[in-house]
mmCIF file of C-alpha atoms in Angstrom:
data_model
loop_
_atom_site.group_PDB
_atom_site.id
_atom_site.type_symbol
_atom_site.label_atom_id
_atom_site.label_comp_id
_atom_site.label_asym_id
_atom_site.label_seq_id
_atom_site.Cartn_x
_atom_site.Cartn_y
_atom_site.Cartn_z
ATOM 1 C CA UNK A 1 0.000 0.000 0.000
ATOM 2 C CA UNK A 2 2.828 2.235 1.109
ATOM 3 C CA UNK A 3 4.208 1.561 -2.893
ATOM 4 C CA UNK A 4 0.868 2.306 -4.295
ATOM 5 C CA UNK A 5 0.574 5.715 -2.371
ATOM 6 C CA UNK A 6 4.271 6.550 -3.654
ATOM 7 C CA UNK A 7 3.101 6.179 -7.100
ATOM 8 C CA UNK A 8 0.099 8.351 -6.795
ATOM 9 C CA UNK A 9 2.387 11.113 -5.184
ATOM 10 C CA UNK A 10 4.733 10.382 -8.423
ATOM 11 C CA UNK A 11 1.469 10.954 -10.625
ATOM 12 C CA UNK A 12 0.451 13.852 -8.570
ATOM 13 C CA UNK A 13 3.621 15.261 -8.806
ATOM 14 C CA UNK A 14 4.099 15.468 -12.766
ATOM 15 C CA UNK A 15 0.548 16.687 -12.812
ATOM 16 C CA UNK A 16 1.046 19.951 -10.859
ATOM 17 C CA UNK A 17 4.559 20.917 -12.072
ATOM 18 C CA UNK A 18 5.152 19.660 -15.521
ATOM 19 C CA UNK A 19 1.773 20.210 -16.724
ATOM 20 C CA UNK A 20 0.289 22.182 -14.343
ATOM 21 C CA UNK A 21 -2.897 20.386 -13.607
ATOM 22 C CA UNK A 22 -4.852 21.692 -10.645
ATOM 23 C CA UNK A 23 -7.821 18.949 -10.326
ATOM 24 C CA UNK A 24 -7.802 17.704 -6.680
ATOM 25 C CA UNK A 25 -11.405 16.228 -6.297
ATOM 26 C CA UNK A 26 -11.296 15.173 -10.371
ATOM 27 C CA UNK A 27 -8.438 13.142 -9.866
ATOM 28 C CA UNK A 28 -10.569 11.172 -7.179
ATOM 29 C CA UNK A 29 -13.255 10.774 -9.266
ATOM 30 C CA UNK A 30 -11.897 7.935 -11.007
ATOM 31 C CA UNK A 31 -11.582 5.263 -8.212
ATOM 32 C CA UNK A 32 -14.961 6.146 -6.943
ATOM 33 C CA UNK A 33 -16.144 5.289 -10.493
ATOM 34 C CA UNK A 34 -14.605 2.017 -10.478
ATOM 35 C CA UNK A 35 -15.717 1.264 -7.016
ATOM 36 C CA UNK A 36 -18.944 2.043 -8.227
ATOM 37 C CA UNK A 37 -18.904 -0.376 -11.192
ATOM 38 C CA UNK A 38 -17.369 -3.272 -8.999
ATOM 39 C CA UNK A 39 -18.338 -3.221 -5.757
ATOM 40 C CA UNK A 40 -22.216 -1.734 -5.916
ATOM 41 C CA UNK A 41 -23.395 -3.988 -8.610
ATOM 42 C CA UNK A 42 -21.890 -6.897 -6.679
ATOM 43 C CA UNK A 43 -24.275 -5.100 -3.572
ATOM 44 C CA UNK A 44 -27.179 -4.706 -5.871
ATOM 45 C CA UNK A 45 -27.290 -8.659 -7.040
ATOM 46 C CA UNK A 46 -27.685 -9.406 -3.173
ATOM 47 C CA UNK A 47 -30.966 -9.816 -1.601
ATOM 48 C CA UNK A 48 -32.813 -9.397 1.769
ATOM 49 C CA UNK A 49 -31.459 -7.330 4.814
ATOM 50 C CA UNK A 50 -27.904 -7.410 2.871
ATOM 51 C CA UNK A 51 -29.270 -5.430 -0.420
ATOM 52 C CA UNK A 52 -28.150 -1.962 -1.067
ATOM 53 C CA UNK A 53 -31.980 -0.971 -0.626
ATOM 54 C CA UNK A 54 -31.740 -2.219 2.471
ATOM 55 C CA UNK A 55 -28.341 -0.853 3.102
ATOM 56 C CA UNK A 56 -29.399 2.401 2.180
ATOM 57 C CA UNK A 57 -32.800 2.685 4.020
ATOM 58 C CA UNK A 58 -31.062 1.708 7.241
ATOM 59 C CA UNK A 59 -27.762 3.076 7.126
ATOM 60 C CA UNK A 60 -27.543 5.159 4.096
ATOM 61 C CA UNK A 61 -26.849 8.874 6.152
ATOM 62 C CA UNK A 62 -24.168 7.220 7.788
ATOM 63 C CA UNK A 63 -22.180 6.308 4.671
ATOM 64 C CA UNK A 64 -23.098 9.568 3.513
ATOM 65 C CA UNK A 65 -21.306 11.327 6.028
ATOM 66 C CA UNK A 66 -18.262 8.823 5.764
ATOM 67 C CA UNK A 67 -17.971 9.371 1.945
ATOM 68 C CA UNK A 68 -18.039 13.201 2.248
ATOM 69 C CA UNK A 69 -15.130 13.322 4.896
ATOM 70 C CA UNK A 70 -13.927 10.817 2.135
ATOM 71 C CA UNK A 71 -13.836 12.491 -0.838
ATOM 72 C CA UNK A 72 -12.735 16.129 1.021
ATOM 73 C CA UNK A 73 -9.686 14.414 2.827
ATOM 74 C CA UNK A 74 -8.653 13.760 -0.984
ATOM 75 C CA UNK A 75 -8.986 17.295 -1.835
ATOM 76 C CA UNK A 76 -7.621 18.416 1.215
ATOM 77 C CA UNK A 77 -4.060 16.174 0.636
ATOM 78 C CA UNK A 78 -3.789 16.774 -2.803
ATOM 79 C CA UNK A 79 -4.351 20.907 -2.909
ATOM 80 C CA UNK A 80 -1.756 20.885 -0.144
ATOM 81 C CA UNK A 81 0.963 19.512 -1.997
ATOM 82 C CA UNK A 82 0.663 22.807 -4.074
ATOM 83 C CA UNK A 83 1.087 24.770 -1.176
ATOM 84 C CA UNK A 84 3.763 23.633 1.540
ATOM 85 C CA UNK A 85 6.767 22.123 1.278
ATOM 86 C CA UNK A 86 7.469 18.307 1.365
ATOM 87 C CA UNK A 87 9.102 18.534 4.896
ATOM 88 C CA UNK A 88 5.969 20.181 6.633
ATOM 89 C CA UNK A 89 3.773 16.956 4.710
ATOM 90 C CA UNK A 90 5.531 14.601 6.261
ATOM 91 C CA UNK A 91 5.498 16.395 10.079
ATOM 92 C CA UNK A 92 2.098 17.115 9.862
ATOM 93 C CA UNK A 93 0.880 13.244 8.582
ATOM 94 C CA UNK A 94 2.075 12.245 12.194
ATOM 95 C CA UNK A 95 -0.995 13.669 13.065
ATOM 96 C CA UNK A 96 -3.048 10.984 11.698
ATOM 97 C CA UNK A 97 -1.233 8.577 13.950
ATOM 98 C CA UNK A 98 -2.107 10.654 17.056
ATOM 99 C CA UNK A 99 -6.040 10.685 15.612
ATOM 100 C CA UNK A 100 -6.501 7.035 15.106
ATOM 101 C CA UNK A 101 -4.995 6.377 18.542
ATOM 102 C CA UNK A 102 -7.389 8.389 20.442
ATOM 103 C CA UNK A 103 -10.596 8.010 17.913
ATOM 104 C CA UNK A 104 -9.485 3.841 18.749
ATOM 105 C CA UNK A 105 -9.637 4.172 22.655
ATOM 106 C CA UNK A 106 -12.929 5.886 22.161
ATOM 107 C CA UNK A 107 -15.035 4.602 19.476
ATOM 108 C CA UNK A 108 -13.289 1.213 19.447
ATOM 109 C CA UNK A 109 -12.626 0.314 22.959
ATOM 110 C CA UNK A 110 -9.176 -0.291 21.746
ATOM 111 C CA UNK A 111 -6.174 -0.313 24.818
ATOM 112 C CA UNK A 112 -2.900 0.122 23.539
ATOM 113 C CA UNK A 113 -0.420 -1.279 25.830
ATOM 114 C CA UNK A 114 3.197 -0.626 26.134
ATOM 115 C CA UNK A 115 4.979 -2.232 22.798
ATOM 116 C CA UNK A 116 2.233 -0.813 21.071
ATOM 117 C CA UNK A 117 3.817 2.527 22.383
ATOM 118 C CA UNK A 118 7.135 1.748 22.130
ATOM 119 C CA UNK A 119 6.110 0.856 18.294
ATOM 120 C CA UNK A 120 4.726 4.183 17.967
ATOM 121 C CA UNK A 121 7.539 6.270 19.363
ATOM 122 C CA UNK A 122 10.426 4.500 17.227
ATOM 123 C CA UNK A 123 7.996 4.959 14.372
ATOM 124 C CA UNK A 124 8.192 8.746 15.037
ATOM 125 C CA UNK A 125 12.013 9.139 15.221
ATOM 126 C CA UNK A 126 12.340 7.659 12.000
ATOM 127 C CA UNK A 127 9.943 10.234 10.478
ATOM 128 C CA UNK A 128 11.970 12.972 12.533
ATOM 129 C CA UNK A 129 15.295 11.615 11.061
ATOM 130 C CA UNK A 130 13.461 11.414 7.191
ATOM 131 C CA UNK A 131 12.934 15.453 8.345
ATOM 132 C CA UNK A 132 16.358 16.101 9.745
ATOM 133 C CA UNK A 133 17.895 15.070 6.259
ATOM 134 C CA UNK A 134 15.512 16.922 4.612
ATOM 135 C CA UNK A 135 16.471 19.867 6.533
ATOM 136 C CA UNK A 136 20.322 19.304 6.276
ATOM 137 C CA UNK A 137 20.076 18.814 2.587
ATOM 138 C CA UNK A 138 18.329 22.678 2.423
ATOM 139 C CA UNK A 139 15.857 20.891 -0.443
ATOM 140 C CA UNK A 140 12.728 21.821 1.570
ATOM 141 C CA UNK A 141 13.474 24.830 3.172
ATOM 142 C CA UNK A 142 11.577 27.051 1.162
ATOM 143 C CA UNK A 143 9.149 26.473 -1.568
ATOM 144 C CA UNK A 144 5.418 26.443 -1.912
ATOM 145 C CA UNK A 145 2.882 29.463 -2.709
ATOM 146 C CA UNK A 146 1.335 29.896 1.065
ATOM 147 C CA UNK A 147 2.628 27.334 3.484
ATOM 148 C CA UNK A 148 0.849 28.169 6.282
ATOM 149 C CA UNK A 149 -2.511 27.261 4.072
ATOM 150 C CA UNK A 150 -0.555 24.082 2.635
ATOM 151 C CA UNK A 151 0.035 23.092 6.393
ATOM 152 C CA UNK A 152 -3.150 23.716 7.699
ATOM 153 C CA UNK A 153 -4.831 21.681 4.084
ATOM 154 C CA UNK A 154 -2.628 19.273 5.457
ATOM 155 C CA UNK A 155 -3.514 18.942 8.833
ATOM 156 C CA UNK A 156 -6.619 18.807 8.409
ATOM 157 C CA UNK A 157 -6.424 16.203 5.679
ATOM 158 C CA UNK A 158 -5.038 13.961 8.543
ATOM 159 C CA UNK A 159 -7.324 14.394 11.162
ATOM 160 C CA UNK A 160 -10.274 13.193 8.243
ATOM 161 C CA UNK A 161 -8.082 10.054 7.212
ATOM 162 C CA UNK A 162 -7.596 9.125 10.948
ATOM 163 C CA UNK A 163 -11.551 9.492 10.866
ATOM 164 C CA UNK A 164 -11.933 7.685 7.499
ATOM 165 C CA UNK A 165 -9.597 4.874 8.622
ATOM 166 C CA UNK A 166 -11.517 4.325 12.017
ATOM 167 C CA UNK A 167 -14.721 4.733 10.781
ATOM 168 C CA UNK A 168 -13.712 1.656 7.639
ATOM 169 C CA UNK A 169 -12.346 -0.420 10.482
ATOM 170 C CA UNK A 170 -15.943 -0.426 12.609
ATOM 171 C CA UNK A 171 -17.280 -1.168 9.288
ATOM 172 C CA UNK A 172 -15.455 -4.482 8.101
ATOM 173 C CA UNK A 173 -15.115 -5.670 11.359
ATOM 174 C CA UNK A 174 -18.865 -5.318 12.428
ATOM 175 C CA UNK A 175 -20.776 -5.805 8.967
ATOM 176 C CA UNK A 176 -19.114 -6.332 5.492
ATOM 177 C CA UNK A 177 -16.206 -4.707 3.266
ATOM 178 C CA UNK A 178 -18.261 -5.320 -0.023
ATOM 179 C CA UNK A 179 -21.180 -3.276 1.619
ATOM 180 C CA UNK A 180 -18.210 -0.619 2.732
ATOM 181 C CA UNK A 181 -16.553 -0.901 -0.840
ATOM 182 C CA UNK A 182 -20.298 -0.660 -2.899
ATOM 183 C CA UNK A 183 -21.841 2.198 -0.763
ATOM 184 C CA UNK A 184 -18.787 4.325 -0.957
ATOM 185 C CA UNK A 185 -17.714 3.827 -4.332
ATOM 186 C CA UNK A 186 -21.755 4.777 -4.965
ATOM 187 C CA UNK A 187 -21.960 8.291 -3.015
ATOM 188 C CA UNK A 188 -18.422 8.542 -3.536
ATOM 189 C CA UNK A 189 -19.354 9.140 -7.063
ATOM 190 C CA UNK A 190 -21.921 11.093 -6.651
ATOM 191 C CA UNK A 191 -21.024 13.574 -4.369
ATOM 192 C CA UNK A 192 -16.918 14.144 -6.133
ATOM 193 C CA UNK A 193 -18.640 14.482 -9.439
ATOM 194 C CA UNK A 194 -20.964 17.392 -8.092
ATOM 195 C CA UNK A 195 -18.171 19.072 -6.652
ATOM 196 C CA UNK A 196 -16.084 18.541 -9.758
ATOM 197 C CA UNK A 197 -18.484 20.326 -11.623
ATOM 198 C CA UNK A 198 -18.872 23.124 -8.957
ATOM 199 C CA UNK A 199 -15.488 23.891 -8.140
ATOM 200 C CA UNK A 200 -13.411 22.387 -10.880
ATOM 201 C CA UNK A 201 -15.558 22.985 -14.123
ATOM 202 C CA UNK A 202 -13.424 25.246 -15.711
ATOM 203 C CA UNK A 203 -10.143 23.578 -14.928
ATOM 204 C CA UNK A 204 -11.533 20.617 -16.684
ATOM 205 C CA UNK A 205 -12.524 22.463 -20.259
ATOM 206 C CA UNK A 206 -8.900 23.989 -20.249
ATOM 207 C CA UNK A 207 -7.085 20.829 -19.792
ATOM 208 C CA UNK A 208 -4.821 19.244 -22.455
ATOM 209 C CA UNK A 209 -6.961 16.428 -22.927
ATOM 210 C CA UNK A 210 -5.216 16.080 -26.495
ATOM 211 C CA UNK A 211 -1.909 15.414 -24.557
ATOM 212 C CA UNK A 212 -1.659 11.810 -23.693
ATOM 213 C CA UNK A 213 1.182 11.871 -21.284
ATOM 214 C CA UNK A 214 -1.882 13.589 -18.582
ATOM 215 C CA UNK A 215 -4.523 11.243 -19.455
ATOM 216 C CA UNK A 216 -2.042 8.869 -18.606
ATOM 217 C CA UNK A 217 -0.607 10.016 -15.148
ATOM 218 C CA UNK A 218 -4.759 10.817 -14.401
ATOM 219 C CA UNK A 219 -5.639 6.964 -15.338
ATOM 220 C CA UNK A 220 -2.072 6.394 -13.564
ATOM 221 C CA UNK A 221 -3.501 7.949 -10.095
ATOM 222 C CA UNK A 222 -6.966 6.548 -10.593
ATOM 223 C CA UNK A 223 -6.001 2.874 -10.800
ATOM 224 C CA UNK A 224 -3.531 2.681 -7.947
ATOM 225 C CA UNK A 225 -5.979 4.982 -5.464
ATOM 226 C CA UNK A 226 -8.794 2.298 -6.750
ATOM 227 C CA UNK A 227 -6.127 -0.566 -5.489
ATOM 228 C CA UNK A 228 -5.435 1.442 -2.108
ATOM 229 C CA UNK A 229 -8.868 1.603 -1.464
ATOM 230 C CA UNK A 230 -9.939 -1.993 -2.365
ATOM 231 C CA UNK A 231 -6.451 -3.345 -0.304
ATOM 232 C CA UNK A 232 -7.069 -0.795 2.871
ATOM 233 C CA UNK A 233 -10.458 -2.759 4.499
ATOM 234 C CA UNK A 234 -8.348 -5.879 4.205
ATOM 235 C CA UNK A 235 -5.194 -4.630 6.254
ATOM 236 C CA UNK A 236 -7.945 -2.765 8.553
ATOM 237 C CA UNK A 237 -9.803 -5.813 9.597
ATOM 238 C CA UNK A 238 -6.294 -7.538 10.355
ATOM 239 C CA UNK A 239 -4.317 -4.499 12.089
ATOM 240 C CA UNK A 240 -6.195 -1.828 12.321
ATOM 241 C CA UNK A 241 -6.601 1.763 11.458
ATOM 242 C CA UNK A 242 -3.185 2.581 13.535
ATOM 243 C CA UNK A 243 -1.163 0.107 12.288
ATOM 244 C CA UNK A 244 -2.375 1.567 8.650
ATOM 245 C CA UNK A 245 -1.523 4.531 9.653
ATOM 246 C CA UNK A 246 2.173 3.395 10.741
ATOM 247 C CA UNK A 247 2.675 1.622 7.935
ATOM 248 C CA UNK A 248 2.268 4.233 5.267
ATOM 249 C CA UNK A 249 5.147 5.793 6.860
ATOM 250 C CA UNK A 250 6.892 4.055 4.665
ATOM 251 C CA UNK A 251 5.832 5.213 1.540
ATOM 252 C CA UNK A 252 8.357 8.755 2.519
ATOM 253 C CA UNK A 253 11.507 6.257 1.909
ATOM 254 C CA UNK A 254 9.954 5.024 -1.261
ATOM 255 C CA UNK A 255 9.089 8.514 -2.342
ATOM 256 C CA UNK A 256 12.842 9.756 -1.747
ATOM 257 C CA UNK A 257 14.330 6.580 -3.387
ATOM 258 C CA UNK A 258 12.176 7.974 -6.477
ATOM 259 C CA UNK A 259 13.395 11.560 -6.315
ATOM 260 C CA UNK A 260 16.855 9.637 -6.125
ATOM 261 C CA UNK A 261 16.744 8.052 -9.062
ATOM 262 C CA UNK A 262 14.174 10.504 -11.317
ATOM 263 C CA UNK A 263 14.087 14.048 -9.547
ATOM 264 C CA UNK A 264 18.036 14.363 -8.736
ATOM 265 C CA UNK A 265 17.580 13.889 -5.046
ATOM 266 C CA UNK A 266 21.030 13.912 -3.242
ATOM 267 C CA UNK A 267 20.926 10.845 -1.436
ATOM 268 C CA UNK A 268 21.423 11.017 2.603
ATOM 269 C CA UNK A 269 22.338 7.905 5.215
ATOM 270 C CA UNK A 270 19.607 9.209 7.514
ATOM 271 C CA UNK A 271 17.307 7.836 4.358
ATOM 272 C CA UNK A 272 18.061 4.685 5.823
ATOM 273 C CA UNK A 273 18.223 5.028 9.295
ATOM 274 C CA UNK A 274 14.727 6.473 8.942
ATOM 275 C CA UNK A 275 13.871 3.567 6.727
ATOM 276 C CA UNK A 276 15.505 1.113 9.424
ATOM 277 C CA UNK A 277 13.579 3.111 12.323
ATOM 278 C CA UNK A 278 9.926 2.853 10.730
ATOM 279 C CA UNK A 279 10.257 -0.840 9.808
ATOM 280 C CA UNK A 280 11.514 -1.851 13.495
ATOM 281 C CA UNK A 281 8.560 0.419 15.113
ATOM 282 C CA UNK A 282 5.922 -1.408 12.610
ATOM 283 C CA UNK A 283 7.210 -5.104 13.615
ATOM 284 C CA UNK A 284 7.632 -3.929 17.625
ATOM 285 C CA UNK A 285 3.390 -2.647 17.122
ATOM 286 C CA UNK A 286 2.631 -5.458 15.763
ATOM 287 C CA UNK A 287 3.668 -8.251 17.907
ATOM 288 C CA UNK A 288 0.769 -8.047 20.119
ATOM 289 C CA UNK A 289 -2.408 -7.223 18.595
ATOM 290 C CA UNK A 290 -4.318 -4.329 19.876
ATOM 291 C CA UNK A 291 -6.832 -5.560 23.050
ATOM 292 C CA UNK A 292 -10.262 -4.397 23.235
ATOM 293 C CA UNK A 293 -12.407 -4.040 26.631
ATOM 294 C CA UNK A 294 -15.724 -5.566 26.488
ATOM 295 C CA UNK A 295 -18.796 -4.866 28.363
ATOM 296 C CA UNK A 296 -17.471 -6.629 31.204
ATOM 297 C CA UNK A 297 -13.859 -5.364 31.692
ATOM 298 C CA UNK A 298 -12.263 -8.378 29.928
ATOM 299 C CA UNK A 299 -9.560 -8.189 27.475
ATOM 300 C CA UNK A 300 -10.184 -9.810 24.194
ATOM 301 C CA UNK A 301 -8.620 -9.721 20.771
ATOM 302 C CA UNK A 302 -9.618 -8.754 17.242
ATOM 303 C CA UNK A 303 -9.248 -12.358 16.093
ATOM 304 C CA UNK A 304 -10.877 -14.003 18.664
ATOM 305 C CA UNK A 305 -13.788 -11.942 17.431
ATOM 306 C CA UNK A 306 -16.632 -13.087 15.872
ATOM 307 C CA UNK A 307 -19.099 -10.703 13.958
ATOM 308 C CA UNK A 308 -22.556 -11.523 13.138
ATOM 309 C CA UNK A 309 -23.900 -10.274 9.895
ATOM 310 C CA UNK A 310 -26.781 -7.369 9.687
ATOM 311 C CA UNK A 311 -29.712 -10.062 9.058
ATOM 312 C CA UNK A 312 -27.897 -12.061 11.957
ATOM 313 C CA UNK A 313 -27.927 -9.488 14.274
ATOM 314 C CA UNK A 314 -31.785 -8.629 14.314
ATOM 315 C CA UNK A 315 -32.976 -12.548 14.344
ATOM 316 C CA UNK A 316 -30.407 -13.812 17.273
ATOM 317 C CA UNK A 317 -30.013 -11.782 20.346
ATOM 318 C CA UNK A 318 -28.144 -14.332 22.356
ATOM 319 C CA UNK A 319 -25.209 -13.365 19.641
ATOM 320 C CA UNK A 320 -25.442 -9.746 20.232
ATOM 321 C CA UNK A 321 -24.696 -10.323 24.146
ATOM 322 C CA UNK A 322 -21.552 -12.655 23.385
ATOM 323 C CA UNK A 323 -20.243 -9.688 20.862
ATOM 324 C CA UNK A 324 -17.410 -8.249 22.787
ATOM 325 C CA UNK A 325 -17.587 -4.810 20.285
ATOM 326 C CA UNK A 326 -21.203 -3.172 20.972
ATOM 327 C CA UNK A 327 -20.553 -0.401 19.184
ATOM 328 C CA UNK A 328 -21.758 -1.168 15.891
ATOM 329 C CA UNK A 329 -22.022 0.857 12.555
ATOM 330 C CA UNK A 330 -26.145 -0.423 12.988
#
């Protein structure tokens, strides 16, 4: 995942300086599209309480909400790269990290314990020592038209994928990733193509279209934000949305070892270090999984869980008590 996000920051990064292609919520639009095509008509050949009528009737506003923080943490991430510098980026996604921990503890009943901080904290240094080069190499010193409004796009772009994130993990762990996948990729659609047309209308008559080399690197981002999206319930329902968010701290290292090799980047040995850092803090996080609390004070673990389905849910009670997670996306 942390490769796929490198190559839609390679993508987004020949858009806005070689060609000069502002089109943050257009370039989403494209996933969404293909979610749609997939995912909701596998939703709309099921039947019963598991149909997207049903879906919809019962839990539609909800997914509504979800897909609008959705499709503006998209806008929010990509208009900021044409704002700050690379440096303040990578500071400021830490914040996501500190997000999903607390929106865990309290919508999830998740308990971190102390390797899952330890994990955390080595994580972090190798994100300060990915800055520290930065910094030493003067490459991201200056640069960008406002930073302060690139930093707070940023920022705020974090806090809604720490939300995202959460929200996706009650989701596939409670209900069902193809009713996650189908919805989204359905209002997802919807509601980036309105605000395509509202804010982005005239961006999209001027562009090159003739000019293959952008309706490449656009299909280019598309695709691999389509794969991110389709791969991210998966790791969610096995780690969770921290570990996610630790994860892609990778995708920095893979990013630089691109500017290496395409962009001139001088290379630094704190590229590895930081590299070496964020691995060891993923591996330390993850060798106990994350313990919820039940209703009764007892620790239990994602994988001794075992979810009942929607239909399930309304026809057995006895399986609703013997749920450790109450808080359900129903």
């Amino acid at each position: 995942m942390s490769l796929i996000l490198c190559v839609m920051a390679a993508c987004n990064h020949y858009l806005s300086t070689l060609y000069q292609v502002g089109l943050p919520t257009g370039q989403s639009t494209l996933h969404y599209v293909l979610q749609c095509l997939l995912f909701t008509t596998w939703l709309s050949c099921r039947s019963g309480d598991r149909g997207i009528i049903c879906v919809l009737r019962y839990r539609g506003w909800r997914y509504l909400l979800l897909a609008l923080v959705d499709v503006e943490t998209n806008y929010l991430y990509i208009t900021a790269h044409q704002f700050t510098t690379l440096t303040s980026i990578q500071l400021l996604d830490c914040v996501s990290i500190t997000a999903a921990l607390a929106l865990s503890c309290l919508l999830l009943r998740v308990r971190y314990k102390i390797v899952h901080i330890v994990g955390v904290s080595i994580c972090l240094m190798g994100v300060g020592c990915l800055v520290w080069a930065d910094i030493d190499d003067g490459r991201t010193l200056t640069g960008g038209k406002n930073q302060l409004l690139g930093d707070m796009l940023c920022l705020g772009g974090a806090v809604l994928f720490a939300v995202v994130s959460v929200a996706q993990e009650l989701v596939v762990k409670t209900l069902d990733w193809v009713e996650y996948l189908g919805i989204m990729g359905l209002l997802g659609s919807i509601l980036s193509i309105i605000q395509t047309a509202v804010l982005e209308r005239d961006t999209v008559f001027l562009m090159p279209w003739g000019n293959w080399q952008v309706v490449a690197l656009l299909l280019g981002f598309g695709l691999a934000q389509f794969l991110f999206c389709i791969l991210a319930p998966a790791m969610l329902r096995d780690s969770g949305a921290t570990a996610l968010q630790l994860s892609l701290l990778t995708a920095d290292f893979y990013w630089l070892m691109f500017g290496i090799f395409l962009l001139q980047y001088k290379f630094h040995t704190l590229y590895i270090l930081s590299f070496a850092l964020t691995a060891a803090g993923i591996m330390i996080y993850a060798l106990k999984r994350t313990p919820i609390l039940s209703q009764s004070q007892q620790p239990a673990t994602y994988s001794a869980f075992s979810f009942p389905s929607f239909e399930e849910s309304q026809k057995k009670e006895a399986c609703q008590e013997t749920t450790p997670l109450h808080l359900t996306w129903s």
